[in-house]
Amino acid sequence: MCGIFGIVTNEKKNLGPILISAGRRLSYRGYDTVGAATIPERGDIDLRKDVGKVDEVASRLKFEELTGNRAILQLRWATFGAPSQINAQPHLDSYGDLVGAHNGNIVNNVELRKQFLQEGMIVRSENDGESCVHAVERYANQGYDMVEAIRHAYNDLEGDYAFVIGKVGEDRLYAIKKGSGLVAGIGDDSTYISSDLPSILPLTKKIFRIQDGEIVIFWADRIELRNVEDGRLIQREPEIVEESMESVQKGGYAHFMLKEIHEQPKVAGDLLHLLDNTKEVDAMVERMANARNLYLVGCGTSYHACLLGSVYLNRLTGKASIPILAPQFIAQYGTTLTSDDVGIFVSQSGETKDVLNAINLAQEKKMGILGIANVVGSTLTQVSEHHIPLACGYEISVPATKTFSNQVIAFLYLAMRMGGHDTKALAKLPEWLTKTLESIQNQIPKIENRVSAWNDLYILGYGLTYPIALEGALKLKEITYAHCEGMLSTEFKHGPLSAVRDGYPVIFVAGPEDTSLIVSGINEITCRGGHAIAIGKADARLQNNANDAIELPQIDAPDNLEPYIDALMSILPLQLLSYRISVSRGYDPDFPRNLSKTLTVD
Ligand code: M6R
């Protein structure tokens, strides 16, 4: 969701290729428009921006020609104002002395634009990034220096954002963080600012993770941090990041999504190793066991992991837990929360605004806050009393795959530990995931065309596979643009059954405990001419009743764990099916239209 990048170099040089590469690295976040600007010491800002993909816009507007020693790049995911050239960022101030771009949401944008117009400023777009620039212009016009102008602007701008700005005639850039990710880096002859770490890592490993309320001033050879409240200098040494860029390459796969699907066995092993060796698990289990109410809170895929986690917890520990979508947590439980309650907040990015809003409420109510997140250093990991990092490395593709399976494994591990079960039984999980991936490869093509022929369909599950049906449906609709609804299989007859007609596809995810129930659901479809596809372990009842069956392999999980593991395995064919249909329809599964990897707005 929007991405900003800024660079200051020690001499005038061709910055185009650096900006284009940074744009490509930020593009996983999702965007509609691309823009770049170079800021000279004298003369006019060179601003180029338009609707489209990084490579298209860069080639059309000749980004490779951009030269200078200061530049800003922005990818915009539309919220305020349509995705258009005029609304694209960066934006100029009234007279072209300042240029800036933001990532986030200025919630008082409409009011601010009216004020700026009344004050005689030239407002060109509807976009809230432009309001950030005018907010600084307002105080720069009153004679404040840039740091002071930014400090004043900060008080006028409501919302969560990260913002970078530069001024003609200077030798530095400025940035500020409030609620959205921001990282600064120092290289040999340049400094950088960016919405995230991966876009800086190829340039330098010496970085500062910027905190909320910090202003960054960066020259070619140094970075200064100041507190926005009082302007005081903040002393902090840069950290050296050891992460490799290998994980953000496709590694021979056609798409990140396919690579990430195949990484699931490896990252499951990494997570188990981490869980076996961290004290956080016991600390979390203690907080969970003593909670009055235990809430499992997330959005999208992370919420589906909460749903399955809740079944695991209930069945393995006997303790009830309440899975809930983050915004609904506020609406539904806001008034009844107490300091005896505990929330496990689950998020790949650790920055999802809906989740952070829920955490704010939990903090107000003095609840216990536990976290499960992939991005270490994200807001969620910082505000949690205890947290489990998902150990997945970067998940670049917008559809979550490996982070879902590791969220589920984290819940299973916590539930087993809390219920007094030996977690060593999970050691073979990577092997079971590999076996499942191998066994489904050749089975998916037989159902792919039939499913792809329809633009609406259902995926049904029951008990442990109900969350999998929801997650499978989310994957399918997210990247194939078909309407696909996930549902409890027994609910289907209470309404949606009327959609069934000749050839209508309904996918059933069958857990071993519920096969008979699933078979009766299958027959409700087939006797009305529908086409039932079963996903589950080899079982004559599924094969004899469904029109098609995707068989999951036998694994040597202990009997008491098998249904839990089977549920997890059954997401793999749905991930792969969604991926294949997306590609066969000519879409890019990594970057589905309108979507963003990190949703930092309400
Ligand atoms: O970063 P988060 O896990 O908090 O993101 C929540 C959802 O936006 C996310 O899971 C989304 O549903 C997935 N991209 C779907 O594949």
Short mmCIF file of C-alpha atoms in Angstrom, two decimals, residues 264-544:
data_model
loop_
_atom_site.label_atom_id
_atom_site.label_comp_id
_atom_site.label_asym_id
_atom_site.label_seq_id
_atom_site.Cartn_x
_atom_site.Cartn_y
_atom_site.Cartn_z
CA GLN A 264 6.20 -23.86 3.18
CA PRO A 265 8.07 -27.01 4.27
CA LYS A 266 11.29 -25.05 4.86
CA VAL A 267 9.71 -22.18 6.80
CA ALA A 268 7.67 -24.65 8.87
CA GLY A 269 10.97 -26.22 9.93
CA ASP A 270 12.44 -22.81 10.71
CA LEU A 271 9.41 -21.89 12.83
CA LEU A 272 9.48 -25.16 14.78
CA HIS A 273 13.16 -24.66 15.49
CA LEU A 274 12.44 -21.16 16.74
CA LEU A 275 9.50 -22.28 18.88
CA ASP A 276 11.52 -25.10 20.42
CA ASN A 277 14.14 -22.58 21.48
CA THR A 278 12.26 -19.52 22.65
CA LYS A 279 10.99 -18.65 26.10
CA GLU A 280 8.19 -16.64 24.50
CA VAL A 281 6.04 -19.77 24.08
CA ASP A 282 5.85 -20.49 27.81
CA ALA A 283 5.32 -16.83 28.57
CA MET A 284 2.47 -16.65 26.08
CA VAL A 285 0.91 -19.90 27.28
CA GLU A 286 0.89 -18.61 30.84
CA ARG A 287 -0.87 -15.39 29.81
CA MET A 288 -3.34 -17.35 27.68
CA ALA A 289 -4.14 -19.89 30.39
CA ASN A 290 -4.89 -17.18 32.94
CA ALA A 291 -6.98 -15.01 30.65
CA ARG A 292 -10.60 -14.36 31.56
CA ASN A 293 -11.47 -14.14 27.85
CA LEU A 294 -8.95 -15.02 25.17
CA TYR A 295 -9.48 -13.21 21.86
CA LEU A 296 -7.74 -14.18 18.61
CA VAL A 297 -7.72 -11.09 16.41
CA GLY A 298 -6.73 -10.60 12.75
CA CYS A 299 -7.92 -9.71 9.25
CA GLY A 300 -8.17 -11.68 6.01
CA THR A 301 -5.90 -14.69 5.93
CA SER A 302 -4.59 -13.98 9.41
CA TYR A 303 -8.17 -14.10 10.71
CA HIS A 304 -8.65 -17.50 9.06
CA ALA A 305 -5.58 -18.71 10.96
CA CYS A 306 -7.26 -17.40 14.14
CA LEU A 307 -10.38 -19.43 13.31
CA LEU A 308 -8.40 -22.63 12.99
CA GLY A 309 -6.25 -21.69 15.98
CA SER A 310 -9.37 -21.35 18.07
CA VAL A 311 -10.49 -24.87 17.18
CA TYR A 312 -7.03 -26.18 18.07
CA LEU A 313 -7.04 -24.34 21.39
CA ASN A 314 -10.51 -25.47 22.33
CA ARG A 315 -9.86 -29.07 21.49
CA LEU A 316 -6.30 -29.44 22.77
CA THR A 317 -6.58 -27.33 25.93
CA GLY A 318 -10.26 -27.21 26.83
CA LYS A 319 -10.02 -23.42 27.00
CA ALA A 320 -12.48 -21.49 24.91
CA SER A 321 -11.13 -18.66 22.77
CA ILE A 322 -12.90 -16.11 20.61
CA PRO A 323 -11.67 -15.61 17.03
CA ILE A 324 -12.72 -12.22 15.75
CA LEU A 325 -12.04 -9.87 12.84
CA ALA A 326 -10.09 -6.88 14.13
CA PRO A 327 -12.64 -4.11 13.35
CA GLN A 328 -15.48 -6.24 14.71
CA PHE A 329 -13.47 -6.84 17.91
CA ILE A 330 -13.85 -3.12 18.59
CA ALA A 331 -17.52 -2.97 17.62
CA GLN A 332 -18.54 -6.16 19.40
CA TYR A 333 -16.41 -6.39 22.52
CA GLY A 334 -15.18 -2.81 22.97
CA THR A 335 -17.36 -2.09 25.97
CA THR A 336 -16.83 -5.34 27.85
CA LEU A 337 -13.04 -5.74 27.72
CA THR A 338 -11.11 -5.71 30.98
CA SER A 339 -7.53 -5.99 32.13
CA ASP A 340 -8.17 -9.70 32.80
CA ASP A 341 -8.62 -10.35 29.09
CA VAL A 342 -5.86 -11.29 26.69
CA GLY A 343 -5.70 -10.83 22.92
CA ILE A 344 -3.47 -12.68 20.48
CA PHE A 345 -3.12 -10.27 17.57
CA VAL A 346 -2.12 -11.99 14.34
CA SER A 347 -0.71 -10.26 11.27
CA GLN A 348 1.82 -11.04 8.55
CA SER A 349 2.89 -7.41 8.21
CA GLY A 350 2.36 -6.42 11.81
CA GLU A 351 1.19 -3.07 10.41
CA THR A 352 -2.43 -3.69 9.36
CA LYS A 353 -4.32 -0.61 10.47
CA ASP A 354 -7.45 -2.55 11.51
CA VAL A 355 -5.30 -4.70 13.77
CA LEU A 356 -3.41 -1.74 15.20
CA ASN A 357 -6.74 -0.01 15.93
CA ALA A 358 -7.83 -3.11 17.85
CA ILE A 359 -4.53 -3.08 19.75
CA ASN A 360 -5.01 0.58 20.66
CA LEU A 361 -8.30 -0.34 22.24
CA ALA A 362 -6.74 -3.33 24.01
CA GLN A 363 -4.06 -1.00 25.40
CA GLU A 364 -6.71 1.44 26.64
CA LYS A 365 -8.45 -1.43 28.41
CA LYS A 366 -5.10 -2.61 29.79
CA MET A 367 -5.63 -6.05 28.26
CA GLY A 368 -2.77 -8.48 27.77
CA ILE A 369 -1.34 -8.10 24.26
CA LEU A 370 0.34 -11.05 22.59
CA GLY A 371 1.45 -11.10 18.98
CA ILE A 372 2.04 -13.46 16.09
CA ALA A 373 3.69 -11.58 13.20
CA ASN A 374 6.02 -12.17 10.31
CA VAL A 375 7.73 -8.80 10.06
CA VAL A 376 10.08 -8.51 13.00
CA GLY A 377 10.36 -4.92 14.17
CA SER A 378 6.82 -4.16 12.97
CA THR A 379 4.50 -2.22 15.23
CA LEU A 380 2.76 -5.41 16.36
CA THR A 381 6.02 -6.99 17.51
CA GLN A 382 6.95 -3.79 19.33
CA VAL A 383 3.72 -3.37 21.26
CA SER A 384 3.22 -7.02 22.22
CA GLU A 385 4.21 -8.17 25.71
CA HIS A 386 5.31 -11.41 24.07
CA HIS A 387 5.29 -12.43 20.46
CA ILE A 388 6.09 -15.25 18.09
CA PRO A 389 7.89 -14.27 14.87
CA LEU A 390 6.65 -16.42 11.99
CA ALA A 391 10.13 -17.05 10.59
CA CYS A 392 8.89 -16.99 6.99
CA GLY A 393 11.34 -14.44 5.63
CA TYR A 394 9.87 -11.95 3.20
CA GLU A 395 6.47 -12.80 1.79
CA ILE A 396 6.41 -10.67 -1.34
CA SER A 397 3.36 -12.01 -3.14
CA VAL A 398 0.17 -10.23 -2.07
CA PRO A 399 -1.71 -13.51 -1.47
CA ALA A 400 -0.52 -14.89 1.85
CA THR A 401 0.53 -18.55 1.65
CA LYS A 402 3.55 -19.51 3.75
CA THR A 403 2.60 -17.05 6.47
CA PHE A 404 -0.83 -18.68 6.75
CA SER A 405 0.61 -22.14 7.25
CA ASN A 406 3.09 -20.85 9.82
CA GLN A 407 0.37 -18.91 11.67
CA VAL A 408 -1.59 -22.16 11.89
CA ILE A 409 1.50 -24.06 13.05
CA ALA A 410 2.18 -21.40 15.69
CA PHE A 411 -1.34 -21.84 17.04
CA LEU A 412 -1.05 -25.63 16.96
CA TYR A 413 2.23 -25.45 18.85
CA LEU A 414 0.82 -23.06 21.47
CA ALA A 415 -2.27 -25.24 21.90
CA MET A 416 -0.20 -28.40 22.29
CA ARG A 417 2.13 -26.77 24.80
CA MET A 418 -0.81 -25.35 26.74
CA GLY A 419 -2.61 -28.70 26.69
CA GLY A 420 0.49 -30.56 27.90
CA HIS A 421 1.10 -32.42 24.61
CA ASP A 422 4.60 -33.23 23.41
CA THR A 423 5.42 -30.84 20.56
CA LYS A 424 8.17 -33.17 19.30
CA ALA A 425 5.36 -34.89 17.43
CA LEU A 426 5.41 -31.92 15.04
CA ALA A 427 9.02 -32.46 13.98
CA LYS A 428 7.94 -34.19 10.77
CA LEU A 429 5.70 -31.34 9.65
CA PRO A 430 8.16 -30.15 6.96
CA GLU A 431 8.27 -33.69 5.58
CA TRP A 432 4.45 -33.94 5.54
CA LEU A 433 4.15 -30.59 3.79
CA THR A 434 6.70 -31.67 1.16
CA LYS A 435 4.89 -34.96 0.61
CA THR A 436 1.58 -33.15 0.19
CA LEU A 437 3.00 -30.62 -2.26
CA GLU A 438 4.54 -33.42 -4.32
CA SER A 439 1.40 -35.48 -4.35
CA ILE A 440 -0.99 -32.70 -5.42
CA GLN A 441 1.14 -31.32 -8.29
CA ASN A 442 -0.23 -33.71 -10.88
CA GLN A 443 -3.75 -33.79 -9.53
CA ILE A 444 -4.63 -30.09 -9.77
CA PRO A 445 -4.65 -29.92 -13.62
CA LYS A 446 -7.58 -32.34 -13.77
CA ILE A 447 -9.92 -29.89 -11.98
CA GLU A 448 -8.36 -26.61 -13.09
CA ASN A 449 -10.27 -26.09 -16.35
CA ARG A 450 -13.62 -27.03 -14.86
CA VAL A 451 -13.22 -24.60 -11.96
CA SER A 452 -11.79 -21.88 -14.20
CA ALA A 453 -14.80 -22.12 -16.53
CA TRP A 454 -16.97 -20.57 -13.79
CA ASN A 455 -16.88 -17.11 -12.31
CA ASP A 456 -18.73 -17.97 -9.18
CA LEU A 457 -18.43 -20.99 -6.98
CA TYR A 458 -18.32 -22.24 -3.41
CA ILE A 459 -15.79 -23.97 -1.21
CA LEU A 460 -17.32 -25.80 1.74
CA GLY A 461 -15.74 -27.21 4.85
CA TYR A 462 -16.84 -28.42 8.24
CA GLY A 463 -15.24 -28.24 11.71
CA LEU A 464 -11.48 -28.13 11.26
CA THR A 465 -11.79 -27.60 7.50
CA TYR A 466 -14.27 -24.71 7.74
CA PRO A 467 -11.46 -22.11 8.15
CA ILE A 468 -9.65 -23.79 5.25
CA ALA A 469 -12.73 -23.36 3.04
CA LEU A 470 -12.77 -19.65 3.90
CA GLU A 471 -9.06 -19.27 3.26
CA GLY A 472 -9.21 -21.26 -0.01
CA ALA A 473 -12.09 -19.06 -1.21
CA LEU A 474 -10.15 -15.91 -0.31
CA LYS A 475 -7.14 -17.13 -2.33
CA LEU A 476 -9.30 -17.97 -5.32
CA LYS A 477 -11.21 -14.69 -5.41
CA GLU A 478 -8.13 -12.59 -4.64
CA ILE A 479 -6.10 -13.70 -7.64
CA THR A 480 -8.57 -15.16 -10.19
CA TYR A 481 -11.17 -12.37 -9.75
CA ALA A 482 -13.93 -15.01 -9.68
CA HIS A 483 -16.50 -14.71 -6.94
CA CYS A 484 -15.85 -17.59 -4.59
CA GLU A 485 -17.52 -18.01 -1.23
CA GLY A 486 -16.22 -20.16 1.58
CA MET A 487 -18.87 -21.60 3.83
CA LEU A 488 -19.74 -24.17 6.47
CA SER A 489 -20.94 -27.15 4.45
CA THR A 490 -24.09 -27.62 6.53
CA GLU A 491 -25.15 -24.01 5.90
CA PHE A 492 -25.24 -24.53 2.16
CA LYS A 493 -28.71 -26.03 2.20
CA HIS A 494 -30.00 -22.96 4.09
CA GLY A 495 -29.88 -20.80 0.99
CA PRO A 496 -26.96 -21.06 -1.44
CA LEU A 497 -28.07 -24.49 -2.70
CA SER A 498 -30.38 -22.60 -5.06
CA ALA A 499 -27.30 -21.52 -7.07
CA VAL A 500 -26.60 -25.11 -8.10
CA ARG A 501 -27.34 -26.01 -11.70
CA ASP A 502 -25.81 -28.20 -14.37
CA GLY A 503 -22.05 -28.41 -13.96
CA TYR A 504 -21.93 -25.84 -11.12
CA PRO A 505 -18.69 -26.49 -9.22
CA VAL A 506 -18.65 -26.88 -5.44
CA ILE A 507 -15.38 -27.81 -3.74
CA PHE A 508 -15.60 -29.76 -0.48
CA VAL A 509 -12.68 -29.85 1.96
CA ALA A 510 -13.15 -33.10 3.87
CA GLY A 511 -11.47 -33.78 7.20
CA PRO A 512 -11.28 -37.43 8.28
CA GLU A 513 -13.67 -36.87 11.20
CA ASP A 514 -16.44 -35.43 9.08
CA THR A 515 -16.39 -37.47 5.90
CA SER A 516 -19.95 -38.81 6.27
CA LEU A 517 -21.35 -35.32 6.72
CA ILE A 518 -19.34 -34.06 3.75
CA VAL A 519 -20.57 -36.97 1.63
CA SER A 520 -24.16 -36.03 2.32
CA GLY A 521 -23.35 -32.44 1.30
CA ILE A 522 -21.73 -33.76 -1.88
CA ASN A 523 -24.88 -35.66 -2.76
CA GLU A 524 -27.03 -32.58 -2.30
CA ILE A 525 -24.95 -31.04 -5.09
CA THR A 526 -24.59 -33.95 -7.48
CA CYS A 527 -28.28 -34.91 -7.39
CA ARG A 528 -29.06 -31.38 -8.66
CA GLY A 529 -26.61 -31.59 -11.54
CA GLY A 530 -23.78 -29.76 -9.75
CA HIS A 531 -20.16 -30.85 -9.97
CA ALA A 532 -18.70 -31.79 -6.59
CA ILE A 533 -14.92 -31.81 -6.10
CA ALA A 534 -13.62 -33.36 -2.87
CA ILE A 535 -10.27 -32.57 -1.26
CA GLY A 536 -9.23 -35.02 1.44
CA LYS A 537 -7.38 -38.22 2.27
CA ALA A 538 -8.05 -41.23 0.02
CA ASP A 539 -11.50 -42.48 1.01
CA ALA A 540 -13.82 -44.62 -1.10
CA ARG A 541 -16.82 -42.60 0.09
CA LEU A 542 -15.37 -39.39 -1.37
CA GLN A 543 -14.26 -41.09 -4.58
CA ASN A 544 -17.60 -42.82 -5.11
#
